[in-house]
PDB file of C-alpha atoms in Angstrom:
ATOM      1  CA  MET H1229      -0.203  22.956  27.085  1.00 79.00           C
ATOM      2  CA  GLN H1230       3.208  21.997  28.420  1.00 86.00           C
ATOM      3  CA  ARG H1231       4.859  24.449  30.789  1.00 91.00           C
ATOM      4  CA  ILE H1232       8.604  25.000  30.301  1.00 94.00           C
ATOM      5  CA  VAL H1233      10.944  27.099  32.414  1.00 96.00           C
ATOM      6  CA  LEU H1234      13.293  29.395  30.512  1.00 96.00           C
ATOM      7  CA  ALA H1235      16.605  29.802  32.347  1.00 96.00           C
ATOM      8  CA  THR H1236      16.642  33.587  32.264  1.00 89.00           C
ATOM      9  CA  GLY H1237      15.076  36.580  33.938  1.00 79.00           C
ATOM     10  CA  ASN H1238      15.504  38.712  30.805  1.00 77.00           C
ATOM     11  CA  PRO H1239      12.013  39.742  29.593  1.00 76.00           C
ATOM     12  CA  GLY H1240      13.312  40.450  26.072  1.00 72.00           C
ATOM     13  CA  LYS H1241      14.631  36.919  25.756  1.00 79.00           C
ATOM     14  CA  VAL H1242      11.336  35.516  27.085  1.00 82.00           C
ATOM     15  CA  ARG H1243       9.439  37.452  24.398  1.00 81.00           C
ATOM     16  CA  GLU H1244      11.826  36.270  21.682  1.00 80.00           C
ATOM     17  CA  PHE H1245      11.458  32.604  22.657  1.00 85.00           C
ATOM     18  CA  THR H1246       7.689  32.926  23.086  1.00 85.00           C
ATOM     19  CA  ASP H1247       7.213  34.652  19.705  1.00 82.00           C
ATOM     20  CA  ILE H1248       9.253  32.164  17.679  1.00 83.00           C
ATOM     21  CA  LEU H1249       7.779  29.126  19.452  1.00 86.00           C
ATOM     22  CA  SER H1250       4.221  30.532  19.524  1.00 85.00           C
ATOM     23  CA  ASP H1251       2.668  27.835  17.316  1.00 85.00           C
ATOM     24  CA  LEU H1252       3.894  25.026  19.573  1.00 88.00           C
ATOM     25  CA  ASP H1253       1.748  23.941  22.500  1.00 84.00           C
ATOM     26  CA  LEU H1254       4.070  25.448  25.109  1.00 88.00           C
ATOM     27  CA  ALA H1255       3.723  27.845  28.018  1.00 90.00           C
ATOM     28  CA  ILE H1256       7.142  29.424  28.578  1.00 92.00           C
ATOM     29  CA  ARG H1257       7.854  31.102  31.908  1.00 93.00           C
ATOM     30  CA  PRO H1258      11.118  32.682  33.070  1.00 94.00           C
ATOM     31  CA  GLN H1259      12.972  31.096  35.955  1.00 96.00           C
ATOM     32  CA  SER H1260      12.651  34.389  37.832  1.00 94.00           C
ATOM     33  CA  ASP H1261       8.933  33.574  38.283  1.00 94.00           C
ATOM     34  CA  PHE H1262      10.017  30.628  40.434  1.00 95.00           C
ATOM     35  CA  GLY H1263      12.812  32.342  42.353  1.00 96.00           C
ATOM     36  CA  VAL H1264      15.469  30.168  40.708  1.00 96.00           C
ATOM     37  CA  PRO H1265      18.959  31.462  41.532  1.00 95.00           C
ATOM     38  CA  ASP H1266      21.490  31.972  38.753  1.00 92.00           C
ATOM     39  CA  VAL H1267      24.061  29.212  38.394  1.00 94.00           C
ATOM     40  CA  GLU H1268      27.783  29.827  38.002  1.00 92.00           C
ATOM     41  CA  GLU H1269      28.782  29.296  34.374  1.00 91.00           C
ATOM     42  CA  THR H1270      31.800  27.070  34.894  1.00 93.00           C
ATOM     43  CA  GLY H1271      31.623  25.225  31.565  1.00 95.00           C
ATOM     44  CA  LEU H1272      34.389  25.481  28.985  1.00 95.00           C
ATOM     45  CA  SER H1273      32.007  25.656  26.004  1.00 96.00           C
ATOM     46  CA  PHE H1274      28.699  27.258  25.072  1.00 96.00           C
ATOM     47  CA  VAL H1275      26.881  23.923  25.201  1.00 97.00           C
ATOM     48  CA  GLU H1276      28.265  23.087  28.653  1.00 97.00           C
ATOM     49  CA  ASN H1277      27.086  26.419  30.050  1.00 96.00           C
ATOM     50  CA  ALA H1278      23.648  26.060  28.439  1.00 97.00           C
ATOM     51  CA  ILE H1279      23.288  22.591  29.998  1.00 97.00           C
ATOM     52  CA  LEU H1280      24.355  23.945  33.406  1.00 97.00           C
ATOM     53  CA  LYS H1281      21.703  26.668  33.218  1.00 97.00           C
ATOM     54  CA  ALA H1282      18.934  24.349  32.018  1.00 98.00           C
ATOM     55  CA  ARG H1283      19.802  21.717  34.648  1.00 98.00           C
ATOM     56  CA  ASN H1284      19.764  24.346  37.391  1.00 98.00           C
ATOM     57  CA  ALA H1285      16.316  25.601  36.324  1.00 98.00           C
ATOM     58  CA  ALA H1286      14.894  22.072  36.034  1.00 98.00           C
ATOM     59  CA  ALA H1287      16.341  21.022  39.400  1.00 98.00           C
ATOM     60  CA  HIS H1288      14.838  23.996  41.238  1.00 97.00           C
ATOM     61  CA  THR H1289      11.401  23.817  39.622  1.00 97.00           C
ATOM     62  CA  GLY H1290      10.912  20.128  38.836  1.00 97.00           C
ATOM     63  CA  GLN H1291       9.797  21.159  35.336  1.00 96.00           C
ATOM     64  CA  PRO H1292      11.296  20.903  31.838  1.00 97.00           C
ATOM     65  CA  ALA H1293      13.729  23.719  31.119  1.00 97.00           C
ATOM     66  CA  ILE H1294      15.284  25.582  28.197  1.00 96.00           C
ATOM     67  CA  ALA H1295      18.517  27.553  28.351  1.00 97.00           C
ATOM     68  CA  ASP H1296      20.776  29.222  25.858  1.00 94.00           C
ATOM     69  CA  ASP H1297      24.365  30.384  25.885  1.00 95.00           C
ATOM     70  CA  SER H1298      25.819  32.592  23.222  1.00 93.00           C
ATOM     71  CA  GLY H1299      28.791  34.753  22.402  1.00 96.00           C
ATOM     72  CA  LEU H1300      31.235  36.062  19.835  1.00 98.00           C
ATOM     73  CA  GLU H1301      34.236  34.203  18.422  1.00 98.00           C
ATOM     74  CA  VAL H1302      36.967  36.220  16.666  1.00 98.00           C
ATOM     75  CA  ASP H1303      39.431  34.237  14.557  1.00 98.00           C
ATOM     76  CA  ALA H1304      42.348  36.646  14.979  1.00 98.00           C
ATOM     77  CA  LEU H1305      41.956  36.262  18.768  1.00 98.00           C
ATOM     78  CA  ASN H1306      41.885  32.456  18.675  1.00 97.00           C
ATOM     79  CA  GLY H1307      38.152  32.391  19.337  1.00 97.00           C
ATOM     80  CA  ALA H1308      38.053  35.022  22.087  1.00 97.00           C
ATOM     81  CA  PRO H1309      36.006  36.427  23.716  1.00 98.00           C
ATOM     82  CA  GLY H1310      33.958  33.217  23.264  1.00 97.00           C
ATOM     83  CA  ILE H1311      32.190  31.979  26.399  1.00 96.00           C
ATOM     84  CA  TYR H1312      33.456  35.070  28.232  1.00 95.00           C
ATOM     85  CA  SER H1313      31.787  37.480  25.781  1.00 95.00           C
ATOM     86  CA  SER H1314      29.493  39.148  28.316  1.00 90.00           C
ATOM     87  CA  ARG H1315      32.352  39.702  30.780  1.00 92.00           C
ATOM     88  CA  TYR H1316      35.244  40.163  28.356  1.00 97.00           C
ATOM     89  CA  ALA H1317      36.347  43.459  29.935  1.00 96.00           C
ATOM     90  CA  GLY H1318      35.583  42.299  33.492  1.00 95.00           C
ATOM     91  CA  PRO H1319      32.714  40.936  35.633  1.00 90.00           C
ATOM     92  CA  ALA H1320      30.864  44.263  35.751  1.00 89.00           C
ATOM     93  CA  ALA H1321      31.779  45.367  32.211  1.00 92.00           C
ATOM     94  CA  SER H1322      29.259  47.224  30.054  1.00 93.00           C
ATOM     95  CA  ALA H1323      28.722  46.453  26.374  1.00 93.00           C
ATOM     96  CA  GLU H1324      30.709  49.584  25.556  1.00 96.00           C
ATOM     97  CA  ASP H1325      33.596  48.367  27.740  1.00 97.00           C
ATOM     98  CA  ASN H1326      33.610  45.008  25.957  1.00 97.00           C
ATOM     99  CA  ASN H1327      33.506  46.634  22.524  1.00 97.00           C
ATOM    100  CA  ARG H1328      36.365  48.999  23.379  1.00 97.00           C
ATOM    101  CA  LYS H1329      38.521  46.109  24.603  1.00 98.00           C
ATOM    102  CA  LEU H1330      37.735  44.100  21.464  1.00 98.00           C
ATOM    103  CA  LEU H1331      38.613  46.953  19.121  1.00 98.00           C
ATOM    104  CA  ARG H1332      41.871  47.582  20.997  1.00 98.00           C
ATOM    105  CA  ALA H1333      42.787  43.901  20.729  1.00 98.00           C
ATOM    106  CA  LEU H1334      42.254  44.071  16.953  1.00 98.00           C
ATOM    107  CA  GLU H1335      44.133  47.312  16.313  1.00 97.00           C
ATOM    108  CA  GLY H1336      46.230  46.931  13.169  1.00 96.00           C
ATOM    109  CA  VAL H1337      44.561  43.681  12.105  1.00 98.00           C
ATOM    110  CA  PRO H1338      43.620  43.980   8.396  1.00 97.00           C
ATOM    111  CA  GLU H1339      40.015  43.718   7.299  1.00 95.00           C
ATOM    112  CA  ALA H1340      40.432  40.298   5.693  1.00 96.00           C
ATOM    113  CA  GLU H1341      41.644  38.859   9.004  1.00 97.00           C
ATOM    114  CA  ARG H1342      38.844  40.302  11.173  1.00 98.00           C
ATOM    115  CA  THR H1343      36.474  37.387  10.542  1.00 98.00           C
ATOM    116  CA  ALA H1344      34.151  36.471  13.394  1.00 98.00           C
ATOM    117  CA  ARG H1345      30.904  34.754  14.206  1.00 98.00           C
ATOM    118  CA  PHE H1346      28.163  34.838  16.778  1.00 97.00           C
ATOM    119  CA  ILE H1347      27.313  31.417  18.256  1.00 97.00           C
ATOM    120  CA  CYS H1348      24.125  30.387  20.069  1.00 96.00           C
ATOM    121  CA  LEU H1349      23.495  27.037  21.757  1.00 97.00           C
ATOM    122  CA  ILE H1350      19.997  26.163  22.990  1.00 97.00           C
ATOM    123  CA  VAL H1351      19.422  23.197  25.297  1.00 97.00           C
ATOM    124  CA  TYR H1352      16.143  21.579  26.403  1.00 97.00           C
ATOM    125  CA  LEU H1353      16.020  19.166  29.335  1.00 97.00           C
ATOM    126  CA  ARG H1354      12.889  17.182  30.225  1.00 96.00           C
ATOM    127  CA  TYR H1355      14.193  16.936  33.801  1.00 96.00           C
ATOM    128  CA  ALA H1356      17.402  17.838  35.611  1.00 97.00           C
ATOM    129  CA  ASP H1357      19.195  14.542  34.941  1.00 96.00           C
ATOM    130  CA  ASP H1358      17.936  14.130  31.361  1.00 97.00           C
ATOM    131  CA  PRO H1359      20.713  12.176  29.550  1.00 95.00           C
ATOM    132  CA  THR H1360      19.428  13.051  26.060  1.00 94.00           C
ATOM    133  CA  PRO H1361      18.834  16.811  25.853  1.00 95.00           C
ATOM    134  CA  ILE H1362      17.654  18.520  22.701  1.00 96.00           C
ATOM    135  CA  ILE H1363      20.520  20.737  21.491  1.00 97.00           C
ATOM    136  CA  ALA H1364      20.281  23.333  18.719  1.00 97.00           C
ATOM    137  CA  GLN H1365      23.127  25.509  17.429  1.00 97.00           C
ATOM    138  CA  GLY H1366      23.010  28.695  15.398  1.00 97.00           C
ATOM    139  CA  VAL H1367      26.023  30.382  13.757  1.00 98.00           C
ATOM    140  CA  TRP H1368      26.075  33.882  12.239  1.00 98.00           C
ATOM    141  CA  GLU H1369      29.180  34.763  10.212  1.00 98.00           C
ATOM    142  CA  GLY H1370      30.583  38.260   9.823  1.00 98.00           C
ATOM    143  CA  ARG H1371      33.615  40.347  10.712  1.00 98.00           C
ATOM    144  CA  ILE H1372      34.624  42.982  13.221  1.00 98.00           C
ATOM    145  CA  LEU H1373      34.583  46.650  12.209  1.00 98.00           C
ATOM    146  CA  THR H1374      37.249  49.158  13.248  1.00 97.00           C
ATOM    147  CA  GLU H1375      34.678  51.359  15.007  1.00 97.00           C
ATOM    148  CA  PRO H1376      31.052  51.014  16.171  1.00 97.00           C
ATOM    149  CA  ARG H1377      28.186  51.674  13.765  1.00 97.00           C
ATOM    150  CA  GLY H1378      24.457  51.939  14.495  1.00 95.00           C
ATOM    151  CA  ASP H1379      22.299  52.483  17.552  1.00 92.00           C
ATOM    152  CA  GLY H1380      20.197  49.317  17.593  1.00 87.00           C
ATOM    153  CA  GLY H1381      20.708  45.895  19.091  1.00 82.00           C
ATOM    154  CA  PHE H1382      22.937  45.287  22.088  1.00 87.00           C
ATOM    155  CA  GLY H1383      26.259  43.749  23.069  1.00 91.00           C
ATOM    156  CA  TYR H1384      28.687  43.491  20.160  1.00 96.00           C
ATOM    157  CA  ASP H1385      26.091  44.424  17.519  1.00 95.00           C
ATOM    158  CA  PRO H1386      27.634  47.851  16.742  1.00 97.00           C
ATOM    159  CA  VAL H1387      31.008  46.304  15.809  1.00 98.00           C
ATOM    160  CA  PHE H1388      29.715  43.192  13.990  1.00 98.00           C
ATOM    161  CA  TRP H1389      29.581  43.670  10.205  1.00 98.00           C
ATOM    162  CA  VAL H1390      26.969  41.627   8.332  1.00 98.00           C
ATOM    163  CA  PRO H1391      28.330  41.065   4.796  1.00 97.00           C
ATOM    164  CA  THR H1392      25.009  39.814   3.396  1.00 96.00           C
ATOM    165  CA  HIS H1393      23.299  43.074   4.315  1.00 97.00           C
ATOM    166  CA  GLY H1394      26.167  45.576   4.030  1.00 97.00           C
ATOM    167  CA  CYS H1395      25.695  47.034   7.506  1.00 98.00           C
ATOM    168  CA  SER H1396      26.440  46.374  11.154  1.00 98.00           C
ATOM    169  CA  SER H1397      24.136  44.198  13.222  1.00 96.00           C
ATOM    170  CA  ALA H1398      23.153  47.350  15.150  1.00 95.00           C
ATOM    171  CA  GLU H1399      21.900  48.898  11.878  1.00 97.00           C
ATOM    172  CA  LEU H1400      19.545  46.044  11.033  1.00 95.00           C
ATOM    173  CA  PRO H1401      15.789  46.343  11.648  1.00 93.00           C
ATOM    174  CA  PRO H1402      15.007  44.218  14.739  1.00 85.00           C
ATOM    175  CA  GLU H1403      12.741  41.810  12.849  1.00 86.00           C
ATOM    176  CA  GLU H1404      15.428  41.166  10.228  1.00 93.00           C
ATOM    177  CA  LYS H1405      18.098  40.689  12.863  1.00 91.00           C
ATOM    178  CA  ASN H1406      15.906  38.154  14.685  1.00 84.00           C
ATOM    179  CA  ARG H1407      15.367  36.295  11.409  1.00 89.00           C
ATOM    180  CA  ILE H1408      19.037  35.911  10.432  1.00 94.00           C
ATOM    181  CA  SER H1409      20.872  36.019  13.767  1.00 93.00           C
ATOM    182  CA  HIS H1410      22.549  33.149  15.564  1.00 95.00           C
ATOM    183  CA  ARG H1411      19.731  33.012  18.125  1.00 90.00           C
ATOM    184  CA  GLY H1412      17.051  33.172  15.434  1.00 90.00           C
ATOM    185  CA  ILE H1413      18.713  30.310  13.540  1.00 94.00           C
ATOM    186  CA  ALA H1414      19.127  28.213  16.705  1.00 95.00           C
ATOM    187  CA  LEU H1415      15.557  28.889  17.806  1.00 91.00           C
ATOM    188  CA  ASN H1416      14.117  27.782  14.477  1.00 91.00           C
ATOM    189  CA  ILE H1417      16.176  24.578  14.551  1.00 94.00           C
ATOM    190  CA  PHE H1418      15.019  24.001  18.120  1.00 94.00           C
ATOM    191  CA  LYS H1419      11.411  24.704  17.105  1.00 92.00           C
ATOM    192  CA  HIS H1420      11.584  21.954  14.490  1.00 93.00           C
ATOM    193  CA  GLN H1421      13.130  19.470  16.941  1.00 92.00           C
ATOM    194  CA  MET H1422      10.643  20.355  19.667  1.00 90.00           C
ATOM    195  CA  GLY H1423       7.756  20.009  17.240  1.00 87.00           C
ATOM    196  CA  LEU H1424       8.860  16.466  16.391  1.00 89.00           C
ATOM    197  CA  LEU H1425       9.112  15.648  20.105  1.00 85.00           C
ATOM    198  CA  LEU H1426       5.631  16.976  20.824  1.00 82.00           C
ATOM    199  CA  ASP H1427       4.154  15.179  17.798  1.00 80.00           C
ATOM    200  CA  GLY H1428       5.650  11.947  19.058  1.00 74.00           C
ATOM    201  CA  ARG H1429       3.707  12.311  22.303  1.00 63.00           C
ATOM    202  CA  ASP H1430       0.319  12.573  20.592  1.00 49.00           C
TER     203      ASP H1430
END
C-alpha cells in the first residue's frame, strides 16, 4: 500500500479523500501527522496554490503528496472571490463574514446575472520537484442567492443555488453534495487518473 501525504490538517477533508479513494491501494495521512507547516498561498490561480501546497508537503516528508485548492467564482464580480474565497472578508473572516460581503457586493444584481461556480483543483506530486504532476479539476455551476438558505455544508454553501436540485448547496443531503460538488467531481477524475498510474506500476 502506497502512503501519500494529504496537504491538510482538516479531518473532514481527510475522510472525504479516504472514502472516495478507498478502493485504491493508498494509505492517506494528513500532513499534520508529520508536523508539516502550512505554506503561504502566493499563487495567482487555484492550480498554482495546489501545487505549492503539495510541493511543501512532499518536501517536508519525502513522500508523495496530494493537495487541493478550491473557491467560488462569481461572474458579475469578474471571478471574485476566486483564490481569495476563504479570506474574502479578511484574513480572520468567518464564513458568515464572507457571505455577507458577497451578498453586499451583489446587491441590485438581477438573478440572471448572478451566475457562479465552485472550482476545485487537485494536484498529486510523486516528489517535491515532480515535473509532471497529476492534475484534476472539478467545476460546479450555479448562481448566488440574495440571502442564505439552509443549515448544512460550510463556506458559501448557504448562498449557492443549485439549479439541478432546486435548492441551495446547504440544503443538500451531505452524500448528494459530495457526489455532485466540485470536489466530488475533481476527486473522481483524480481517482481514475491515479488508478491508471497505479495499474501501470504493476
